[in-house]
mmCIF file of N, CA, C and O in Angstrom:
data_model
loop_
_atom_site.group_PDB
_atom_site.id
_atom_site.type_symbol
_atom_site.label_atom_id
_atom_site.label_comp_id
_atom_site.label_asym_id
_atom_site.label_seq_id
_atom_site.Cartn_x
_atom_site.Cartn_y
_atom_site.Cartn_z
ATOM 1 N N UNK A 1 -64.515 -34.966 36.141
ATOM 2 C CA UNK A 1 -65.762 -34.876 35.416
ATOM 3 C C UNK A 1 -65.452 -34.281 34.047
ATOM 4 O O UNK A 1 -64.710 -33.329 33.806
ATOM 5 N N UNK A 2 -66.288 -35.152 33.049
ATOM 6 C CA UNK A 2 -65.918 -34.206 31.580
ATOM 7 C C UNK A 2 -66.552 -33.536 31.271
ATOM 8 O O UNK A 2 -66.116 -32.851 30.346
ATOM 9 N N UNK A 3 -67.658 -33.283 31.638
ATOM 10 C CA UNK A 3 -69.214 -32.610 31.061
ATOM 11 C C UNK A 3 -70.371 -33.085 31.401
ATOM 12 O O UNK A 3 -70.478 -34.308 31.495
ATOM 13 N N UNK A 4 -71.817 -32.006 31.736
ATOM 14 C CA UNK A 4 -72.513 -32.485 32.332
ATOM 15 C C UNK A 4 -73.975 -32.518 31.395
ATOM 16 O O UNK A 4 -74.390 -31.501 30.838
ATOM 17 N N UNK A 5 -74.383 -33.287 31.348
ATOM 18 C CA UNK A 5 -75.344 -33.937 30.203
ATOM 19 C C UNK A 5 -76.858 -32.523 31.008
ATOM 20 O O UNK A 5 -77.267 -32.943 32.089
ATOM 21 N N UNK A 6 -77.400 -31.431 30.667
ATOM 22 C CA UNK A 6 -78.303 -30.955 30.966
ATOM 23 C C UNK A 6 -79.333 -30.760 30.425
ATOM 24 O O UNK A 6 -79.414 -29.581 30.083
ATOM 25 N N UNK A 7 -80.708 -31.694 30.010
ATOM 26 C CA UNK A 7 -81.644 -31.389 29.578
ATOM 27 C C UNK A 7 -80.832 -32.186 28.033
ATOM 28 O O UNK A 7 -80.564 -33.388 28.010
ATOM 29 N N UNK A 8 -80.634 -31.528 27.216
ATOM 30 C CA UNK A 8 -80.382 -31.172 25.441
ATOM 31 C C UNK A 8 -79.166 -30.756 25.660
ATOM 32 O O UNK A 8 -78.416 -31.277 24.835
ATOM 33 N N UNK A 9 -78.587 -30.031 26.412
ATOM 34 C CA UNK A 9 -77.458 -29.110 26.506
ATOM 35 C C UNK A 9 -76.094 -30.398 27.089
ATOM 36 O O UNK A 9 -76.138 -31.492 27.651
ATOM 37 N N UNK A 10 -75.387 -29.822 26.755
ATOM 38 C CA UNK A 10 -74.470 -30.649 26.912
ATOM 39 C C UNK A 10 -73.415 -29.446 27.549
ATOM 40 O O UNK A 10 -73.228 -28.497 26.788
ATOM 41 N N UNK A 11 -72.678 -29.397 28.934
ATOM 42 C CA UNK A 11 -71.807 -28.012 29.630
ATOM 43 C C UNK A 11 -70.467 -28.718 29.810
ATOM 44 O O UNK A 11 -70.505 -29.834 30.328
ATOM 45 N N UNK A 12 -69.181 -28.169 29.418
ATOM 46 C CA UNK A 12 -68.386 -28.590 30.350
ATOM 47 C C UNK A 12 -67.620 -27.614 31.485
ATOM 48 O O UNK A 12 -67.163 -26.477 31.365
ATOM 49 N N UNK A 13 -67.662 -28.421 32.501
ATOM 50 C CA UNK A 13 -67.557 -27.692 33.584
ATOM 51 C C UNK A 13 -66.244 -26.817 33.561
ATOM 52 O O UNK A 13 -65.129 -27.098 33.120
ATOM 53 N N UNK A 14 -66.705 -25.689 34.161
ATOM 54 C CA UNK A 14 -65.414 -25.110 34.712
ATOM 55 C C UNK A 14 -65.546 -25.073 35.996
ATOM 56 O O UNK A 14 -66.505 -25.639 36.521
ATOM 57 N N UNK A 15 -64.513 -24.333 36.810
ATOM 58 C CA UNK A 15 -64.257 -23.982 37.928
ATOM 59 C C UNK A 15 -65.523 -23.895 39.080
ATOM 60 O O UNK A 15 -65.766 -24.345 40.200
ATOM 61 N N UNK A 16 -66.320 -22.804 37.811
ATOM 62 C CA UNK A 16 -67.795 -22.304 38.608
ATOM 63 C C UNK A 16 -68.790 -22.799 38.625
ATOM 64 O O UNK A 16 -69.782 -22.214 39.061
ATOM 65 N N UNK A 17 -68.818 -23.833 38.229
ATOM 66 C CA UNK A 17 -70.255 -24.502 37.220
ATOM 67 C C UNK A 17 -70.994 -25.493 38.933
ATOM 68 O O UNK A 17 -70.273 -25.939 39.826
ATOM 69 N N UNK A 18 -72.000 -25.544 38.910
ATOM 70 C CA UNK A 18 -73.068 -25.263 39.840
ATOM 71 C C UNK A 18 -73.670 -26.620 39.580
ATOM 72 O O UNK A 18 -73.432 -26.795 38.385
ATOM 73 N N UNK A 19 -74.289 -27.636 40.006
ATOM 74 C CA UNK A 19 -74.608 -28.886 39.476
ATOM 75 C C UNK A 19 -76.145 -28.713 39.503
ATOM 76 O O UNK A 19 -76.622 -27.789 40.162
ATOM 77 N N UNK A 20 -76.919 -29.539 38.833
ATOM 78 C CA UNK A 20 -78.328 -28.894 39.299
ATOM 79 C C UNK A 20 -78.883 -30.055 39.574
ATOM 80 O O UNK A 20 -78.199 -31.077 39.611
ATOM 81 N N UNK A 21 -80.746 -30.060 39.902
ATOM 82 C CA UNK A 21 -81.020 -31.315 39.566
ATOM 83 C C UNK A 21 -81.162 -31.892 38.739
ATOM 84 O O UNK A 21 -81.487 -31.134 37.824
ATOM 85 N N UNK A 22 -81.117 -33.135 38.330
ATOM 86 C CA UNK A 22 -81.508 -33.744 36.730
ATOM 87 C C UNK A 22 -80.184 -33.698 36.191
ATOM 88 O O UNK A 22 -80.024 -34.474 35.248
ATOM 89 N N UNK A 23 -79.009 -32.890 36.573
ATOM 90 C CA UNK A 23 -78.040 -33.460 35.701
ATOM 91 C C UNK A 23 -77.424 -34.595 35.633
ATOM 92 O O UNK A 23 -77.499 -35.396 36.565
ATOM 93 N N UNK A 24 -76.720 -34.845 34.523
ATOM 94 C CA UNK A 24 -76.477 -36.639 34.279
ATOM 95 C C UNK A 24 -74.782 -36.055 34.010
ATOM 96 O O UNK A 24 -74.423 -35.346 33.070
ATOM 97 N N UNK A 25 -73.884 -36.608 35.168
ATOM 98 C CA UNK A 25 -72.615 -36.128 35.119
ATOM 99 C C UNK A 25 -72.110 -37.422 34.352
ATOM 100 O O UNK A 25 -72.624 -38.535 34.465
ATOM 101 N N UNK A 26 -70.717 -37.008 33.331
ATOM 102 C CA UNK A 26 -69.750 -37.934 32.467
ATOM 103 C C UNK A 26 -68.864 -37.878 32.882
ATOM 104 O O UNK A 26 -68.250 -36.844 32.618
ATOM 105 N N UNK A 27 -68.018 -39.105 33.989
ATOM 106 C CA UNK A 27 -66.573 -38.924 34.001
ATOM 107 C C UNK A 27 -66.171 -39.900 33.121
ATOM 108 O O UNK A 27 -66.770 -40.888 32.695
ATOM 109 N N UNK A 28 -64.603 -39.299 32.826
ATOM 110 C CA UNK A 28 -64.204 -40.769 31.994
ATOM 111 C C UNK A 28 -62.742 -40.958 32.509
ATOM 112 O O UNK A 28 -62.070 -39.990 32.866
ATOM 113 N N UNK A 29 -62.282 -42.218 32.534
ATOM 114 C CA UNK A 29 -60.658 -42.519 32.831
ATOM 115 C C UNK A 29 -59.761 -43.537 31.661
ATOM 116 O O UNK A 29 -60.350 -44.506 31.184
ATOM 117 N N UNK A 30 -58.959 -43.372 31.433
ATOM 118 C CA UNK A 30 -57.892 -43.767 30.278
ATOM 119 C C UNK A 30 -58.569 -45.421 30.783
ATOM 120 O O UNK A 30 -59.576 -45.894 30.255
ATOM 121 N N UNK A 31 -58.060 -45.873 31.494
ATOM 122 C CA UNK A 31 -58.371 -47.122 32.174
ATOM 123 C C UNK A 31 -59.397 -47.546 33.190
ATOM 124 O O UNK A 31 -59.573 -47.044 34.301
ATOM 125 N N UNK A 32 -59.980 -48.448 32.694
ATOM 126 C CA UNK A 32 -61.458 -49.483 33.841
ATOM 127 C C UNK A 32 -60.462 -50.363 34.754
ATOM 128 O O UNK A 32 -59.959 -51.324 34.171
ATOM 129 N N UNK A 33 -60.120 -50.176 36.056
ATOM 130 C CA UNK A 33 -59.478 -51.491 36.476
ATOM 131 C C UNK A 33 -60.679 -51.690 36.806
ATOM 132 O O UNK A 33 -61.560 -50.845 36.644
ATOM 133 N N UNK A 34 -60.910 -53.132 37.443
ATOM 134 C CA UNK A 34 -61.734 -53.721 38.175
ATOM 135 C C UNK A 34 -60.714 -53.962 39.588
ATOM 136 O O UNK A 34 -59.639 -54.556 39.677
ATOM 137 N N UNK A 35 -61.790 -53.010 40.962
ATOM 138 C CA UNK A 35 -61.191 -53.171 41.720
ATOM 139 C C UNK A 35 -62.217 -53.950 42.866
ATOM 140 O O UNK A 35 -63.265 -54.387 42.391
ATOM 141 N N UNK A 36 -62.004 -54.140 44.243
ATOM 142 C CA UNK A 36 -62.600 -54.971 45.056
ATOM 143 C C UNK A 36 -63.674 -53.565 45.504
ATOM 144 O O UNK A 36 -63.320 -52.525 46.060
ATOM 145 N N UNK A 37 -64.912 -53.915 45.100
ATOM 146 C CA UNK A 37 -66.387 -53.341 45.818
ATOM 147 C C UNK A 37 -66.427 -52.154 44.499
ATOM 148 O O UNK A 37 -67.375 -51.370 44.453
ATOM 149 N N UNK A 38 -65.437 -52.106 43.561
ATOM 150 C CA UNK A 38 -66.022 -51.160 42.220
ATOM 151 C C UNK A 38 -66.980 -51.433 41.127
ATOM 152 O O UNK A 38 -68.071 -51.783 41.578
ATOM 153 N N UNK A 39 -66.938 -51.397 40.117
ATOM 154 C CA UNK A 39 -67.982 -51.480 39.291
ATOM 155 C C UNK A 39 -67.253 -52.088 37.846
ATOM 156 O O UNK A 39 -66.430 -51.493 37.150
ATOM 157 N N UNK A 40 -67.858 -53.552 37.610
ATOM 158 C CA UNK A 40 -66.653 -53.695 36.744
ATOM 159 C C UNK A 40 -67.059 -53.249 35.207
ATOM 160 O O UNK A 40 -68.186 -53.507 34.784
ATOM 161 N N UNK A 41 -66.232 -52.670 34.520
ATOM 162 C CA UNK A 41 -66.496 -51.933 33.023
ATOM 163 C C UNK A 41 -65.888 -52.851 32.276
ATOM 164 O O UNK A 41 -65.085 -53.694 32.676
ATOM 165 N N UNK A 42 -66.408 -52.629 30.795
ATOM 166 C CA UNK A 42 -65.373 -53.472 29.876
ATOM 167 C C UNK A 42 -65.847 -52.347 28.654
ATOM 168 O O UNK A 42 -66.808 -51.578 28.615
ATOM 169 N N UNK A 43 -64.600 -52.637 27.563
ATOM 170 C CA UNK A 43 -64.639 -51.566 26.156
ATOM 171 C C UNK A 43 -65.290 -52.432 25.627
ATOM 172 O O UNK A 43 -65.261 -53.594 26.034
ATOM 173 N N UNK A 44 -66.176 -51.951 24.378
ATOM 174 C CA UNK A 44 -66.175 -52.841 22.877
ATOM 175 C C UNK A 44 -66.298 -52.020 22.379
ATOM 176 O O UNK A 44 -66.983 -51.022 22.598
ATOM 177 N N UNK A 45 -65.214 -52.471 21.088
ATOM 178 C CA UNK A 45 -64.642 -51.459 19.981
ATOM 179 C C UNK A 45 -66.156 -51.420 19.440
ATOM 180 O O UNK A 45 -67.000 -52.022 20.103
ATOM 181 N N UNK A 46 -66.498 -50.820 18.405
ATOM 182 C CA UNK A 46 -66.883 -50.766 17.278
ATOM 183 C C UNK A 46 -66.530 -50.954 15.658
ATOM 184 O O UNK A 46 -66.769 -49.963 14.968
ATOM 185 N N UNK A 47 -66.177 -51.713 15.220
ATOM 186 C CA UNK A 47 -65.678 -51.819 14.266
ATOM 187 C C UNK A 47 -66.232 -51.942 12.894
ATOM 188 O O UNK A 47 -67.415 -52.159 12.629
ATOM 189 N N UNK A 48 -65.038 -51.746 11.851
ATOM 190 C CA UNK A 48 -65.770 -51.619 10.510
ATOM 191 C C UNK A 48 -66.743 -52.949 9.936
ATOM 192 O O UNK A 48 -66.356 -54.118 9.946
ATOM 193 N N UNK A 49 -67.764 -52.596 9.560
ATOM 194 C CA UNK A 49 -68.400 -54.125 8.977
ATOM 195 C C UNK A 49 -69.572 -54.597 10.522
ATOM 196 O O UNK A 49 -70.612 -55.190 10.237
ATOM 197 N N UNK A 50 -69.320 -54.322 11.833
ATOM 198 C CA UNK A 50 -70.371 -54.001 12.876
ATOM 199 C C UNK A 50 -71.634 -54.088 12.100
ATOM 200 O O UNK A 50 -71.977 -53.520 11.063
ATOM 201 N N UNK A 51 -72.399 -55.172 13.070
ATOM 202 C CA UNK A 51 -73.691 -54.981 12.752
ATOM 203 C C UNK A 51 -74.375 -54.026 13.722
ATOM 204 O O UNK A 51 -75.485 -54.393 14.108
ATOM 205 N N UNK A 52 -74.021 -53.139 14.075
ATOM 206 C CA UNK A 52 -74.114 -52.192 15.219
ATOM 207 C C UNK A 52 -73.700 -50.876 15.169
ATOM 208 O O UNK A 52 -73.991 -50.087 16.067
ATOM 209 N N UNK A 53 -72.827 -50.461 13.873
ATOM 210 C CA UNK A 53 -72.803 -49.194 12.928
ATOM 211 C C UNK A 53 -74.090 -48.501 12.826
ATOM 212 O O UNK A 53 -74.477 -48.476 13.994
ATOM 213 N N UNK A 54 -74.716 -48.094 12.315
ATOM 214 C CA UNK A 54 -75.951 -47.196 12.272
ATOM 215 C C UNK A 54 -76.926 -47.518 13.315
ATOM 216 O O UNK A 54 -77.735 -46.595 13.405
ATOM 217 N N UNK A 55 -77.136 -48.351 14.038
ATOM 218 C CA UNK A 55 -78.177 -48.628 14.610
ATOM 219 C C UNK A 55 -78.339 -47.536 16.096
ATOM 220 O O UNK A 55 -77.501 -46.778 16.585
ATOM 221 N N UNK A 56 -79.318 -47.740 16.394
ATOM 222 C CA UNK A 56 -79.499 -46.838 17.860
ATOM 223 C C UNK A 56 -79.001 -47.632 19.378
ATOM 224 O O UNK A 56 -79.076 -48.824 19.081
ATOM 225 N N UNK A 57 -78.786 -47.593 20.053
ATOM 226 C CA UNK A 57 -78.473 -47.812 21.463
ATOM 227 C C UNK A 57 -79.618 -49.139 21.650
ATOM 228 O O UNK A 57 -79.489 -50.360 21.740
ATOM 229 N N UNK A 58 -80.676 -48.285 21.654
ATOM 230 C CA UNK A 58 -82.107 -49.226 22.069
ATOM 231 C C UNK A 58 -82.229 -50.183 20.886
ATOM 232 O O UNK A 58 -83.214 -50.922 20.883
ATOM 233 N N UNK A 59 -81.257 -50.275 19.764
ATOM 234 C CA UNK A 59 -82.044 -51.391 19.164
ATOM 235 C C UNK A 59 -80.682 -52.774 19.545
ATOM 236 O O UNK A 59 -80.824 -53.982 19.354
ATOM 237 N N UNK A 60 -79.535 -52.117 20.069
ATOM 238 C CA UNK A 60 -78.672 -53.196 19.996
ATOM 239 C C UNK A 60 -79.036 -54.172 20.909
ATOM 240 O O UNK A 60 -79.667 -53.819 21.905
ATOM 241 N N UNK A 61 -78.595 -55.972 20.660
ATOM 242 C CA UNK A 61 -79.402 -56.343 21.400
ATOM 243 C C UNK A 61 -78.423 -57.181 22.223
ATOM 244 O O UNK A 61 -77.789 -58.170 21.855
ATOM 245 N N UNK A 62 -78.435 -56.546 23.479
ATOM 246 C CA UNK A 62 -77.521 -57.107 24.503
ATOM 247 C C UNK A 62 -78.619 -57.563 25.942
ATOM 248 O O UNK A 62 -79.778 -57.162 26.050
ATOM 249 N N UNK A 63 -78.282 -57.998 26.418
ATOM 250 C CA UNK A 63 -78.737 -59.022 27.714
ATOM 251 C C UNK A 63 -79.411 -57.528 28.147
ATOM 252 O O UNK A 63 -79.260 -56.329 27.912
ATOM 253 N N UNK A 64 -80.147 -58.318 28.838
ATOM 254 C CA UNK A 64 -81.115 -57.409 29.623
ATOM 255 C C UNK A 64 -80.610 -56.288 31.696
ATOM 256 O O UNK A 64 -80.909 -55.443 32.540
ATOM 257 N N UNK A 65 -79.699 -57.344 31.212
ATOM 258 C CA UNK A 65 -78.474 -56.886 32.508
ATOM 259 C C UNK A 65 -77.393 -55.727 32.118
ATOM 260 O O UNK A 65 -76.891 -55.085 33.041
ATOM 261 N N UNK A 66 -77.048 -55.464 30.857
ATOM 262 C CA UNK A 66 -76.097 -54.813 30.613
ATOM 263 C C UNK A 66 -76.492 -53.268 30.251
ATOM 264 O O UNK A 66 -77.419 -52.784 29.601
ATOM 265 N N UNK A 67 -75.470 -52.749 30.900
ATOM 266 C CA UNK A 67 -75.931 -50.808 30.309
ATOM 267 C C UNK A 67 -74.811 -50.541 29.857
ATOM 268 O O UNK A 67 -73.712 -50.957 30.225
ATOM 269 N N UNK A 68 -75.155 -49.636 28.811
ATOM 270 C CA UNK A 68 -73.791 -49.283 28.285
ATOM 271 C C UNK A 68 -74.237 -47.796 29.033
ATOM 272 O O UNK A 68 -75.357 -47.325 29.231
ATOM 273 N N UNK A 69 -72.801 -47.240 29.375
ATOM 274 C CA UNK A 69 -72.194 -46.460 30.510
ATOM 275 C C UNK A 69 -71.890 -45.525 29.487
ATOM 276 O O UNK A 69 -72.822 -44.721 29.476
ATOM 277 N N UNK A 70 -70.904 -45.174 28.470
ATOM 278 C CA UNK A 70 -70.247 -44.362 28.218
ATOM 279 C C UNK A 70 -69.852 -44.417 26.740
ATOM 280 O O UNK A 70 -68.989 -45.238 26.426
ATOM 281 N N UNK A 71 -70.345 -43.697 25.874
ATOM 282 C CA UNK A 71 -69.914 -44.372 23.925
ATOM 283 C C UNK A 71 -68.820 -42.800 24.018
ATOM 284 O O UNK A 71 -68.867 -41.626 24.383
ATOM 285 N N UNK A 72 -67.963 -43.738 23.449
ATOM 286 C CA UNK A 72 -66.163 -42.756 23.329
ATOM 287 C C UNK A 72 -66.384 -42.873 21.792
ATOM 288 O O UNK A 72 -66.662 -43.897 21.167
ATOM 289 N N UNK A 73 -66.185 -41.475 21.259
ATOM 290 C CA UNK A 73 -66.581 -41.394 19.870
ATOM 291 C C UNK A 73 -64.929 -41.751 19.110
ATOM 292 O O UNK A 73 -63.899 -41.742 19.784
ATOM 293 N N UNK A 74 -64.952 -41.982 17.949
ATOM 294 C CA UNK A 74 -63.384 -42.300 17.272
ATOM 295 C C UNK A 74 -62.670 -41.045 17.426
ATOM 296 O O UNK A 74 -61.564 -40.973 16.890
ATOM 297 N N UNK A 75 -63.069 -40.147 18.003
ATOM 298 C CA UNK A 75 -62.272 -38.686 17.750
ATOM 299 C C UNK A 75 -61.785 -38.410 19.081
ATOM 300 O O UNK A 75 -60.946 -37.552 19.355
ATOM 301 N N UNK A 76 -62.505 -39.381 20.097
ATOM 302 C CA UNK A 76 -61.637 -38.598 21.705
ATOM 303 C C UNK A 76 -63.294 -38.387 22.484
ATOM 304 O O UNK A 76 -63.479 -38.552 23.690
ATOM 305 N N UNK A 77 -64.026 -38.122 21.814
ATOM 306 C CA UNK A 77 -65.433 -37.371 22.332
ATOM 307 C C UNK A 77 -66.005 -38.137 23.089
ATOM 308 O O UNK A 77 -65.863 -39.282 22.661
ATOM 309 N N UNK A 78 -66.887 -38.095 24.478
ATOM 310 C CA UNK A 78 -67.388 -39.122 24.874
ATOM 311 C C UNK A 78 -68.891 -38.657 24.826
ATOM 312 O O UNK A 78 -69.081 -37.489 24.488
ATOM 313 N N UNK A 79 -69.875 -39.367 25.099
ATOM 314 C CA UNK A 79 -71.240 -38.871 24.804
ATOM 315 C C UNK A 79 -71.998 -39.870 26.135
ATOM 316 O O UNK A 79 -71.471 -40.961 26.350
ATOM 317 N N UNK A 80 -72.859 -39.579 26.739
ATOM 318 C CA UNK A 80 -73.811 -39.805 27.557
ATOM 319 C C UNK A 80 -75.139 -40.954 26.674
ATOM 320 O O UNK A 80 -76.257 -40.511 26.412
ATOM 321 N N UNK A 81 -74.838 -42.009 26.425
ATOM 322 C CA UNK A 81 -75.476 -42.679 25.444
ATOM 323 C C UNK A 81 -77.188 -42.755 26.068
ATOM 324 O O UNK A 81 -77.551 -43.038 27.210
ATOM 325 N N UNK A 82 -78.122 -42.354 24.731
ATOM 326 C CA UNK A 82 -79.210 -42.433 25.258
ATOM 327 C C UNK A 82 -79.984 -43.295 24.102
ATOM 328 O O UNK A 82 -79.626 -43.405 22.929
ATOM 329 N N UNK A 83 -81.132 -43.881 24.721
ATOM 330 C CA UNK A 83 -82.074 -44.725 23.513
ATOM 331 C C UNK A 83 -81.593 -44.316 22.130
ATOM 332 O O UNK A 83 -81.029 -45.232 21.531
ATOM 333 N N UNK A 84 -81.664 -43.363 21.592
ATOM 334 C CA UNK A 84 -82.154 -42.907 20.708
ATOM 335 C C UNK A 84 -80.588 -42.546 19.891
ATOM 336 O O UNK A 84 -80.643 -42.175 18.719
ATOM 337 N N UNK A 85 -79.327 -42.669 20.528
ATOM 338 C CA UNK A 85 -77.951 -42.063 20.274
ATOM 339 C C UNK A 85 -77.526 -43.266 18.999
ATOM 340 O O UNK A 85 -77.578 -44.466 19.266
ATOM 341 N N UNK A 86 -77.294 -42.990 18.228
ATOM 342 C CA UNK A 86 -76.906 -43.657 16.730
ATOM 343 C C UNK A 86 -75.011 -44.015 17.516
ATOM 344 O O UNK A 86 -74.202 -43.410 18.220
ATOM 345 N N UNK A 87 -75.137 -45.596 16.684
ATOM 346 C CA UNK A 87 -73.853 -45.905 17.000
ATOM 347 C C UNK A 87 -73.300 -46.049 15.975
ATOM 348 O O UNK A 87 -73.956 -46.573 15.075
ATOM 349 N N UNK A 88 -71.821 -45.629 15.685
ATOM 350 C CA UNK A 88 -70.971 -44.924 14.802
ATOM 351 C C UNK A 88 -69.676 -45.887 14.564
ATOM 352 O O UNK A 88 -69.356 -46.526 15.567
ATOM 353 N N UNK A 89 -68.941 -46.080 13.492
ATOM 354 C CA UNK A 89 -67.996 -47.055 12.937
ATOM 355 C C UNK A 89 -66.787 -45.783 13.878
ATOM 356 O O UNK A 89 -66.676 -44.558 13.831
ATOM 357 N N UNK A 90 -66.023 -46.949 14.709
ATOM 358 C CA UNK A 90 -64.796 -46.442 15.338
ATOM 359 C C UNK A 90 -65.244 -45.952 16.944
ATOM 360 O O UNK A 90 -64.499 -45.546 17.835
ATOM 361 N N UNK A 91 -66.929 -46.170 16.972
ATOM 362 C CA UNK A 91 -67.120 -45.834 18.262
ATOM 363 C C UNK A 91 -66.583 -47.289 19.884
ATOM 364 O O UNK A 91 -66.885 -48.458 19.639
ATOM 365 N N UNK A 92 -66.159 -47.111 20.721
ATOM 366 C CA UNK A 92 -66.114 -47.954 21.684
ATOM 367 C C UNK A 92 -67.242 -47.375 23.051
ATOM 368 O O UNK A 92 -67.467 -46.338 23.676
ATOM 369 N N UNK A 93 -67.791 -49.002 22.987
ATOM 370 C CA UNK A 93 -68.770 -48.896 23.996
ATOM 371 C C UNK A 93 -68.141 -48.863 25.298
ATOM 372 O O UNK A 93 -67.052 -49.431 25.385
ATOM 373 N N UNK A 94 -68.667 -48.249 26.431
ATOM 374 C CA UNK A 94 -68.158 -48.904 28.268
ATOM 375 C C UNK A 94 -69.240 -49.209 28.476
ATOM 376 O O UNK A 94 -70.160 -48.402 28.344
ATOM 377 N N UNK A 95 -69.450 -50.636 28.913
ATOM 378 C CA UNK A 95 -70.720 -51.487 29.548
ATOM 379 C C UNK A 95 -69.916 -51.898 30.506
ATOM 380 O O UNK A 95 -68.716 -52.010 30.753
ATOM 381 N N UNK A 96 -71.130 -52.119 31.048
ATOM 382 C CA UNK A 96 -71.061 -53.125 32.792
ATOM 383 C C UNK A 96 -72.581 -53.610 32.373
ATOM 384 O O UNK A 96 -73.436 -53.156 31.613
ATOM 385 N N UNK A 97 -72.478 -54.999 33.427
ATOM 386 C CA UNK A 97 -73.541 -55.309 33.467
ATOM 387 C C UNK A 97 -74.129 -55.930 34.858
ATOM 388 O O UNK A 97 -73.357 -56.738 35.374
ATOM 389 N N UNK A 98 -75.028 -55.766 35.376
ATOM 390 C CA UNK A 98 -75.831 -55.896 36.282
ATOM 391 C C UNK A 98 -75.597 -56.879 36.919
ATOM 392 O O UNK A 98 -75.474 -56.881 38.144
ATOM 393 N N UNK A 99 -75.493 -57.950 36.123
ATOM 394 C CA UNK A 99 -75.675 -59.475 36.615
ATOM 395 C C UNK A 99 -74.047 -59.636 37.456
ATOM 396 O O UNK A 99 -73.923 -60.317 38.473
ATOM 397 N N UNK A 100 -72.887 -58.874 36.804
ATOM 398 C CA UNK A 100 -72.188 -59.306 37.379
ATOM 399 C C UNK A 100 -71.542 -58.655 38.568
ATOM 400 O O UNK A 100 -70.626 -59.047 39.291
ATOM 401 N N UNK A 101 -72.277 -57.531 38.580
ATOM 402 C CA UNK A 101 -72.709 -56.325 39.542
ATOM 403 C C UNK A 101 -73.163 -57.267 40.947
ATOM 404 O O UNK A 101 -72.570 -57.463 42.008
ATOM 405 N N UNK A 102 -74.194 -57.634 40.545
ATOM 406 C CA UNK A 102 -74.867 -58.500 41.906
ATOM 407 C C UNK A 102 -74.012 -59.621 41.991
ATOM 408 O O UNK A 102 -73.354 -59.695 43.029
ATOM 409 N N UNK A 103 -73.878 -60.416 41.237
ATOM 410 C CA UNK A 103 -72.685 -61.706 41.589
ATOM 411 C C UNK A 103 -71.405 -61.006 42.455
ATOM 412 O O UNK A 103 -71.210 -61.873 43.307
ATOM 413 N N UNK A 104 -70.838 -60.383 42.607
ATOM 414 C CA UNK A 104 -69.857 -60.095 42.819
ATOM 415 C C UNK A 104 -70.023 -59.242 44.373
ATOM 416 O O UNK A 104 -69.088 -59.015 45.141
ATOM 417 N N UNK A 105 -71.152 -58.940 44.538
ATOM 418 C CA UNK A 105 -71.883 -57.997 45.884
ATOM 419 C C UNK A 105 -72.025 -59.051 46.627
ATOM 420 O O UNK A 105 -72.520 -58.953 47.750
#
């Protein structure tokens, strides 16, 4: 686990840290395999010239099946992407999407 999204607060765990309700836990791994009965992920970079640089989460416009999971900031940082989270030149998205969620079930 990298940190646990609480309320506004953003914690990273130590040793002692206590989970509550409502928290929204972030793990992250170097690598997405896609394995048999997992969840399949894929990156998209962000890149310079992106029509998807400044914009918010909720305005990008991807299929109605897809969530983006996890925005890895250009610095290492990962963030808990919400409506409202501005997307950033050098950021990479982790999406999965639904549809292929159920195809694959």
């Amino acid at each position: 686990m990298v940190m646990i999204q609480r309320g506004r607060e953003q914690v990273v765990p130590g040793g002692d840290t206590l989970l509550m309700e409502g928290d929204l836990l972030m793990v992250s791994t170097p690598i997405y395999e896609e394995k048999e009965g997992g969840v399949p992920l894929r990156e998209i970079p962000v890149e310079q010239g992106s029509p998807w640089v400044g914009q918010r989460v909720r305005e990008v416009d991807f299929p109605s099946t897809t969530l983006i999971v996890l925005l890895r900031r250009a610095d290492g940082s990962a963030v808990a992407p919400k409506g409202e989270t501005e997307i950033q030149e050098g950021d990479t998205l982790v999406v999965t999407d639904w549809e292929e969620i159920e195809t694959s079930l």
